mmCIF file of C-alpha atoms in Angstrom:
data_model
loop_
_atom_site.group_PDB
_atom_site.id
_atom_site.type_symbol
_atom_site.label_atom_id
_atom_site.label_comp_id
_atom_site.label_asym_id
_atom_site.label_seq_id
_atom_site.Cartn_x
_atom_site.Cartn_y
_atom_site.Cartn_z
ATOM 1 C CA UNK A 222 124.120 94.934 64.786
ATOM 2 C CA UNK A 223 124.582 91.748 63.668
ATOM 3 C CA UNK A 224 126.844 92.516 60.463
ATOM 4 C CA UNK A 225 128.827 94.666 62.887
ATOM 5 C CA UNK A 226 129.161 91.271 64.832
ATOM 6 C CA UNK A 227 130.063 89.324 62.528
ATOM 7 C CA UNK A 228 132.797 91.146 60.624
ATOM 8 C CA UNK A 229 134.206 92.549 63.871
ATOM 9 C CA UNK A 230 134.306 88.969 65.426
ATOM 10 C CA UNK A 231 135.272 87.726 62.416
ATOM 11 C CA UNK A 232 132.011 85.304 62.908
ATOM 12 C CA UNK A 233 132.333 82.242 59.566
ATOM 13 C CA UNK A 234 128.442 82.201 59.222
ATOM 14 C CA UNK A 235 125.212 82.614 56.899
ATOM 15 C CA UNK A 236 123.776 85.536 57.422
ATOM 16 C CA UNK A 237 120.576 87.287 56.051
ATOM 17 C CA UNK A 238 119.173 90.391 57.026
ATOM 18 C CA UNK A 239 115.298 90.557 56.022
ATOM 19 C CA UNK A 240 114.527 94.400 54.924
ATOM 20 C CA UNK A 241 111.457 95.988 55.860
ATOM 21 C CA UNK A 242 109.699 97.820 53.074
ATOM 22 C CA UNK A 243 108.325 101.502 53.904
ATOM 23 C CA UNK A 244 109.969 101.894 57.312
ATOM 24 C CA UNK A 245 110.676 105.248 58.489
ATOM 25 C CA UNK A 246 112.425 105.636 61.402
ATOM 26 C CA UNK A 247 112.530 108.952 62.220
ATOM 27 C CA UNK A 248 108.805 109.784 61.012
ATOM 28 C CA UNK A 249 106.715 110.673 64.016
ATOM 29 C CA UNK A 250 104.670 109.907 66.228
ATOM 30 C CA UNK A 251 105.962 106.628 66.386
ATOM 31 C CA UNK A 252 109.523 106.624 64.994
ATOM 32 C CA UNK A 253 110.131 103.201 63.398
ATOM 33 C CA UNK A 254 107.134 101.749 65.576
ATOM 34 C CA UNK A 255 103.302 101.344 63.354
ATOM 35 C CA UNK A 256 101.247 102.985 66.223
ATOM 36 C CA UNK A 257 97.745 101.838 66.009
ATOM 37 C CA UNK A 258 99.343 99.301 63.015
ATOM 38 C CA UNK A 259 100.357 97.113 65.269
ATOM 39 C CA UNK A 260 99.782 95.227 68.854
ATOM 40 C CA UNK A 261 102.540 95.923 71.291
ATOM 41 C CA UNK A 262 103.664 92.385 72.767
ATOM 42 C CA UNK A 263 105.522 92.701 75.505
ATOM 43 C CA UNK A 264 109.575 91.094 75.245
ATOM 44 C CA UNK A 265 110.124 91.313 78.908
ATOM 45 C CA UNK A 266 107.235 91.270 81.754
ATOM 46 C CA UNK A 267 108.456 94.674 82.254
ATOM 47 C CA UNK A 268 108.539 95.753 79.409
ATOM 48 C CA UNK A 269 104.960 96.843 78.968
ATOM 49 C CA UNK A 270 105.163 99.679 75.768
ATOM 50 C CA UNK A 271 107.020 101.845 74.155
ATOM 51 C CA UNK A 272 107.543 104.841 76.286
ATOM 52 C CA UNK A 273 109.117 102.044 78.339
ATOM 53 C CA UNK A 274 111.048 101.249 75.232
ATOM 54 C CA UNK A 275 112.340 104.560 74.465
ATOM 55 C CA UNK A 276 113.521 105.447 78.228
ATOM 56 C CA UNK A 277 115.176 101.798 78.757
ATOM 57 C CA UNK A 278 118.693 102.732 77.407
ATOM 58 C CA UNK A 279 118.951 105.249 80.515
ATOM 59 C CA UNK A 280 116.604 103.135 82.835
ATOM 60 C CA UNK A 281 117.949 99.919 82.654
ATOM 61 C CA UNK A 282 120.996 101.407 84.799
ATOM 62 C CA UNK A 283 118.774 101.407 88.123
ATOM 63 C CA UNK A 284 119.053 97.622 87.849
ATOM 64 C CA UNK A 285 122.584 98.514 89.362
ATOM 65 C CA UNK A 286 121.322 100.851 92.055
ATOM 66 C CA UNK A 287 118.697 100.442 95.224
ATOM 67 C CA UNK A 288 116.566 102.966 93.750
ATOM 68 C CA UNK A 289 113.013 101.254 92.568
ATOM 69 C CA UNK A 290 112.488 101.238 88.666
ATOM 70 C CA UNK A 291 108.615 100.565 89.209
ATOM 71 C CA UNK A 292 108.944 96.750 89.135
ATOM 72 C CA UNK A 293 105.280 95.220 89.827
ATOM 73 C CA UNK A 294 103.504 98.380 89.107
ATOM 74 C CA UNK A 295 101.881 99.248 84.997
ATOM 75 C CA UNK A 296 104.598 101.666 84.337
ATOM 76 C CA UNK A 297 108.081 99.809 84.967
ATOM 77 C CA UNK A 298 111.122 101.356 83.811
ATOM 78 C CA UNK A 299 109.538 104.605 82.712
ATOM 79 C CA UNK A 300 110.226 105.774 86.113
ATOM 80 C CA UNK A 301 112.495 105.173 89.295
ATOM 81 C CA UNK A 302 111.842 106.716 93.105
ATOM 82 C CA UNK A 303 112.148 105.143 96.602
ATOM 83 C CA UNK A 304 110.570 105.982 99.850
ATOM 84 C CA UNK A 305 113.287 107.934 100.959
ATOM 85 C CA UNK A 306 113.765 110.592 98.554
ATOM 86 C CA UNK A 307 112.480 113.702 97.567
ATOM 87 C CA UNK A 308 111.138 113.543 94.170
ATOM 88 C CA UNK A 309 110.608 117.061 93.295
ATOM 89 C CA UNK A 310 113.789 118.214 95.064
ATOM 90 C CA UNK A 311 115.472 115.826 92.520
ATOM 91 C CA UNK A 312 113.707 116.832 89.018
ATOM 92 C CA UNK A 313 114.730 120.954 90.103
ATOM 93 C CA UNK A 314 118.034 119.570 91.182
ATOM 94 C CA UNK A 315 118.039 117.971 87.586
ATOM 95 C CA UNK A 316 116.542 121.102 85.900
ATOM 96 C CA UNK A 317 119.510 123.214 87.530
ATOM 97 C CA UNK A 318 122.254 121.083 86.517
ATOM 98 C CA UNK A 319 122.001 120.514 83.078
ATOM 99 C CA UNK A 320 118.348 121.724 81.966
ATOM 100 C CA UNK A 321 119.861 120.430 78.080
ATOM 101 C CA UNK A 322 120.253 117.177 78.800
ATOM 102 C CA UNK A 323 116.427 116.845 79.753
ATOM 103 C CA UNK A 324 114.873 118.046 76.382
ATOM 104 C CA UNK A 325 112.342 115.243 74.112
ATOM 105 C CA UNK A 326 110.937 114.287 77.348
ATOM 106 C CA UNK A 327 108.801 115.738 80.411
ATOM 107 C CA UNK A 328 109.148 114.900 83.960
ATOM 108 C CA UNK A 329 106.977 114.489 86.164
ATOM 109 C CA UNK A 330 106.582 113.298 90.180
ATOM 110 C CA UNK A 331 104.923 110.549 91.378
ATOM 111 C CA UNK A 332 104.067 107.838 93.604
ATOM 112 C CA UNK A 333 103.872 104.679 93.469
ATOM 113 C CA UNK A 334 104.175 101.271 95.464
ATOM 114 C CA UNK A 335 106.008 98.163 93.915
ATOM 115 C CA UNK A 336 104.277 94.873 94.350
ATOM 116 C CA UNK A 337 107.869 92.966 94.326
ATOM 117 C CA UNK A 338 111.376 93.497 93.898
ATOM 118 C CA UNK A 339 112.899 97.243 95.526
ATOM 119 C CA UNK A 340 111.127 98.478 97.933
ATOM 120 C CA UNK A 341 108.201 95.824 97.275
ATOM 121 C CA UNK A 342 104.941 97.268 99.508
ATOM 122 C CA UNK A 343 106.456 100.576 100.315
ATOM 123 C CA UNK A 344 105.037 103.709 99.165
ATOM 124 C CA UNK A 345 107.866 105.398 96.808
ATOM 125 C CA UNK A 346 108.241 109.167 96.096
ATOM 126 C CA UNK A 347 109.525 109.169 91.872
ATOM 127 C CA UNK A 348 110.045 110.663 88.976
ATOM 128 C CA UNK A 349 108.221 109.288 85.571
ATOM 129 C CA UNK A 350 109.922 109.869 82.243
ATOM 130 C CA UNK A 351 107.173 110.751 79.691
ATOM 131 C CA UNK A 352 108.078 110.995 76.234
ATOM 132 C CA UNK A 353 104.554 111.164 74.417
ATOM 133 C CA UNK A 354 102.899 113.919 72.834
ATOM 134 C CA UNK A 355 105.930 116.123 71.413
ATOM 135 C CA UNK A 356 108.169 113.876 72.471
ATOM 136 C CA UNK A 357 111.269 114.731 70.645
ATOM 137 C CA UNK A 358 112.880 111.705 69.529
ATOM 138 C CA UNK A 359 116.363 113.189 68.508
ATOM 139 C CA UNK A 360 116.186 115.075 70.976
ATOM 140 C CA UNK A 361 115.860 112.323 73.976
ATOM 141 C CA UNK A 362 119.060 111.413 75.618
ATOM 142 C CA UNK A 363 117.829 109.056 77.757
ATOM 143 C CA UNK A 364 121.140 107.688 79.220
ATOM 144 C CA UNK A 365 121.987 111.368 79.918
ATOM 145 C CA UNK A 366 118.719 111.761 82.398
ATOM 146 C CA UNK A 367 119.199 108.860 83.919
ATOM 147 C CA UNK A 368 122.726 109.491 85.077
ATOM 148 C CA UNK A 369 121.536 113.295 85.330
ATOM 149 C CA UNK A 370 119.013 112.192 88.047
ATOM 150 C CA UNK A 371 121.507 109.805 89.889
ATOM 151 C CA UNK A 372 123.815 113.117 90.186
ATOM 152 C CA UNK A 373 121.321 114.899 91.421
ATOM 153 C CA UNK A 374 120.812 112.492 94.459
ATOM 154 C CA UNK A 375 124.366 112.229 94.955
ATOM 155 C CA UNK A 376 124.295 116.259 95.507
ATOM 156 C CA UNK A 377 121.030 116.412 97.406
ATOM 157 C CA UNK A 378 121.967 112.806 99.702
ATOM 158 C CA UNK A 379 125.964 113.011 99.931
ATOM 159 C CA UNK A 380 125.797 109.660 101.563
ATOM 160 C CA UNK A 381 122.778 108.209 100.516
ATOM 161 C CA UNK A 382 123.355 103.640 99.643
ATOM 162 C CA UNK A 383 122.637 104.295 95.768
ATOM 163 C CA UNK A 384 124.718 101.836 94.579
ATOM 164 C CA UNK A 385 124.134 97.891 94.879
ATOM 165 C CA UNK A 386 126.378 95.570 95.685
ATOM 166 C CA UNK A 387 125.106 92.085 94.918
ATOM 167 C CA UNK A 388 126.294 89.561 92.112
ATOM 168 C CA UNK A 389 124.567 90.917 88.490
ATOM 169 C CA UNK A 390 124.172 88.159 85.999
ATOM 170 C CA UNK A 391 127.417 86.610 85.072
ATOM 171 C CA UNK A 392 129.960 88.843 87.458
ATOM 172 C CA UNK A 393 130.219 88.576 90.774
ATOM 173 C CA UNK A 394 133.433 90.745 91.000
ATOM 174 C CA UNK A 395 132.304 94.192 90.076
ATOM 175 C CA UNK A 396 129.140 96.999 90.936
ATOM 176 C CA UNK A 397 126.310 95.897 88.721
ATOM 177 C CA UNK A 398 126.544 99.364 87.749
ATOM 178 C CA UNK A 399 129.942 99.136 86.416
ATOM 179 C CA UNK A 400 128.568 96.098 84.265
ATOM 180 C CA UNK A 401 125.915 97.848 83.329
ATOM 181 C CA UNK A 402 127.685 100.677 81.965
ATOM 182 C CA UNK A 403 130.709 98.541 80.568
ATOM 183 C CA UNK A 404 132.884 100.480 83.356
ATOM 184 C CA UNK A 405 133.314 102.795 86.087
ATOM 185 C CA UNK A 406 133.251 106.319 84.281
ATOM 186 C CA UNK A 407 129.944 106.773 84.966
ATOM 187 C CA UNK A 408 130.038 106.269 88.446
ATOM 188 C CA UNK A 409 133.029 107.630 89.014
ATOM 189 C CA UNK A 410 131.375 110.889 88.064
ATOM 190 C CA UNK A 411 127.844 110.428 90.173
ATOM 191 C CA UNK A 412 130.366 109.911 92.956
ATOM 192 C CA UNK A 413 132.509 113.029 92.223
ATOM 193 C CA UNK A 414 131.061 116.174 93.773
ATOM 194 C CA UNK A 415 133.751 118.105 91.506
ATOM 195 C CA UNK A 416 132.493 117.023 88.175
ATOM 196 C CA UNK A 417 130.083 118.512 85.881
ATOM 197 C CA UNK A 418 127.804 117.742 83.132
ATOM 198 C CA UNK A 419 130.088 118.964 81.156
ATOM 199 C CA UNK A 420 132.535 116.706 82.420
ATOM 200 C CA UNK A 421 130.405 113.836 81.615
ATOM 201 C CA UNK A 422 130.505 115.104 78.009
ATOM 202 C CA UNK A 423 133.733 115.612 77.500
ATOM 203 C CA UNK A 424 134.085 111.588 78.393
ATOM 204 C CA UNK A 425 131.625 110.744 76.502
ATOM 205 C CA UNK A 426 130.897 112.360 73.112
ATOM 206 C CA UNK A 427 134.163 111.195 71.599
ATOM 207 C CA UNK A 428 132.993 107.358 71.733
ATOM 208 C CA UNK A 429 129.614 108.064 70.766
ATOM 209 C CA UNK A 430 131.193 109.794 67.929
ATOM 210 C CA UNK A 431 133.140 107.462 67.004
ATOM 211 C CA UNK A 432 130.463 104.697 67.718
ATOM 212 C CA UNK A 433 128.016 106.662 65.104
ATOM 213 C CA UNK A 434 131.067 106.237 62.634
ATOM 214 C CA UNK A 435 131.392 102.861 62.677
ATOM 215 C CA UNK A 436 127.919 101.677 62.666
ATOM 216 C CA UNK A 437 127.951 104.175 59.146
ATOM 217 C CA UNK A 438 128.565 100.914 57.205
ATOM 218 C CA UNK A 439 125.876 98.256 58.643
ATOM 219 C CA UNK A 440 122.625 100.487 58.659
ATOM 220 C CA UNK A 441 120.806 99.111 56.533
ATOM 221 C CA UNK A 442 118.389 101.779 55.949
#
């Protein structure tokens, strides 16, 4: 990332990147992390392990919506409910619409109660993300079952408040879920009670195509 930085930004700077020696990232069970190597320390207070880790790029959008992503409990953003929903109406609702998108991970209902943040004290009906075991790691889409399970309270709740609309770190002009995302496609297509997964695909592959093109040049390993 940072080589794509700096020739893209045309950034006039020293730059070194230090290479690790016998990494393998897509060696199981850990996939670029030394399980039982090394001590996990945490970058974020909610940011707890790796199965965290490996769901973030999908769960990191509930920041944007007034669902709960298990703030104040031991399994933060591995997970997301609220005490109004129906957690295992939502996982077959997710299963129905677009069973492919949900492979290299299991899902699995829950409760839990935050201790601050969303729905702090509240007993919340969820959904937890698990991707140990045979987790799958090419496999995992986790931005796809994030937005898979947001459609699939859209369908099941028509009207239910999943959006928030507060000021999210330096914008005060747009959804925190538009900032999130870098736009409105993806709600735009939550909202949409035409559009498909497929539709959602069609928007989307080209730029992660042409994303995994770019980047060619800067991996270092």
């Amino acid at each position: 990332m940072g080589l794509w930085f700096i020739r893209t930004l045309k950034l006039d700077i020293e730059y070194r990147v230090v290479e690790l020696q016998g990494w393998q990232p897509d060696a199981a069970p850990g996939f670029g992390r030394p399980l039982g190597e090394r001590a996990w320390i945490n970058p974020s207070p909610n940011a707890p392990n790796l199965w965290m880790a490996r769901a973030y790029a999908g769960t990191v959008m509930l920041e944007g919506t007034t669902l709960s992503e298990g703030r104040g409990t031991t399994r933060s953003l591995e997970m997301f409910g609220a005490p109004d929903i129906d957690a295992r109406a939502v996982m077959k609702e997710m299963l129905t619409l677009a069973p492919q998108w949900l492979r290299g991970c299991r899902l699995r209902n829950c409760w839990f109660e935050p201790t601050f943040h969303k729905h702090v004290g509240k007993l919340c009906n969820g959904v937890q993300i698990h991707t140990e075991g045979d987790y799958d790691h090419q496999a995992f889409k986790p931005w796809r079952t994030q937005a898979l399970a947001f459609k699939a309270i859209r369908r099941l709740y028509p009207d239910y408040p999943l959006w928030r609309d507060f000021a999210y770190e330096y914008e005060r002009g747009k959804l925190a879920i538009d900032v999130i995302n870098g736009g409105p496609l993806l709600r735009d297509w939550v909202d949409d009670a035409c559009a498909t997964p497929q539709d959602l695909d069609t928007l989307a592959i080209p730029d992660e195509q042409a994303w995994l093109n770019q980047r060619q040049g800067y991996l270092c390993y």
